[in-house]
Amino acid sequence: MSTDDAQNEQPTWDLDPKFDFIDAHRLPFLDDKVSLKKIDTECSGPFEGKAHGKAFTQAANDEIRDLQYRMFTEGKQSLLVVLQAPDAAGKDGLIRKVLGQMNPQGCRTYPFKVPSSEERSHDFLWRIHKAAPAAGKVSVFNRSHYEDVLVVRVEDLVPKSVWKERYQIINDFEKLLAHRGTRILKFYLHISPHEQLERFKKRLDDPTKHWKLNAGDYAARDKWDAYREAYEDAMEKCHSKIAPWHVIPADKKWYRDASVAAIVRETLRDMDPQLPPLDADLDEIRGLYERELSEMNE
Ligand code: ADP
């Protein structure tokens, strides 16, 4: 084989490697304390490297789109994907490269920012419940009701007596959604402080990323441990079979995308949405078609 042939040869990666991404990244259902420090922020899973991971994501996205289309036509079940992460951990990139690849007819992303005065005049779930997916649909939450036990707790925005009641309220809310037929997947994108600073530097060096610069991101770094503890508490108190938390190693962007795509695909496979059965007389419709065809050919 010439050197040119060797260079042109396409790798034959296994695009459905037998690796249990859910088992690897879902928090265990034990009463143990969650310790994010003990969970790696970097991982390559079953992949040979970045190119393999990216090829896998592309294949998984194709299947996700197909399964989502089935769920949309079935019109019974729905899927809620909750994304939480420190700044620059890659929620936007993950939405662009994986979750946003679904058919927009049946999928919508909801970013949750600082609540407006109207939102603040209601209970904290008011704005969230409105965004929960209807039958057949997918909702992706870019931040979520968890901010009300994270930023609100760390920044002391409401008294402890208020936020500490919210864990149970969140569990009851998620139970209500599940009861209606919604599958819930919660992802925490786990990035190291070192990698976060690298990404902040890239934002500084790239004028097309200057719109993302925010002094508040550095203030949050000073409270890294307080946020970590708040996340650990939220995961510990609100982790259930109907609404599990997954901790995704996010230092490598391609692994973040591949592992979330794998878990979403596996969940949709398990939901097994079905195209609706025929609700008409096939012979009659075929007869109508053939009549039209012969009229056109006359
Ligand atoms: P993102 O960082 O998600 O790309 P922004 O830079 O606009 O988007 O940040 C949104 C901000 O809104 C975050 O600082 C987040 O903590 C804040 N936020 C979201 N929900 C709440 C809430 N319920 N109470 C207070 N702040 C919130």
PDB file of C-alpha atoms in Angstrom, residues 81 97 105 134 149 152 180 189 210 255 264:
ATOM      1  CA  VAL A  81     -33.732  17.518  29.367  1.00  0.00           C
ATOM      2  CA  LYS A  97     -24.237  20.127  18.514  1.00  0.00           C
ATOM      3  CA  GLN A 105     -41.335  21.067  15.186  1.00  0.00           C
ATOM      4  CA  ALA A 134     -46.542  18.647  26.000  1.00  0.00           C
ATOM      5  CA  VAL A 149     -31.656  26.132  45.077  1.00  0.00           C
ATOM      6  CA  VAL A 152     -30.464  31.698  45.072  1.00  0.00           C
ATOM      7  CA  ARG A 180     -48.163  12.612  32.896  1.00  0.00           C
ATOM      8  CA  LEU A 189     -21.676  19.452  32.988  1.00  0.00           C
ATOM      9  CA  HIS A 210     -16.387  38.989  23.408  1.00  0.00           C
ATOM     10  CA  TYR A 255     -16.809  13.698  25.035  1.00  0.00           C
ATOM     11  CA  VAL A 264     -30.518  10.706  25.243  1.00  0.00           C
TER      12      VAL A 264
END
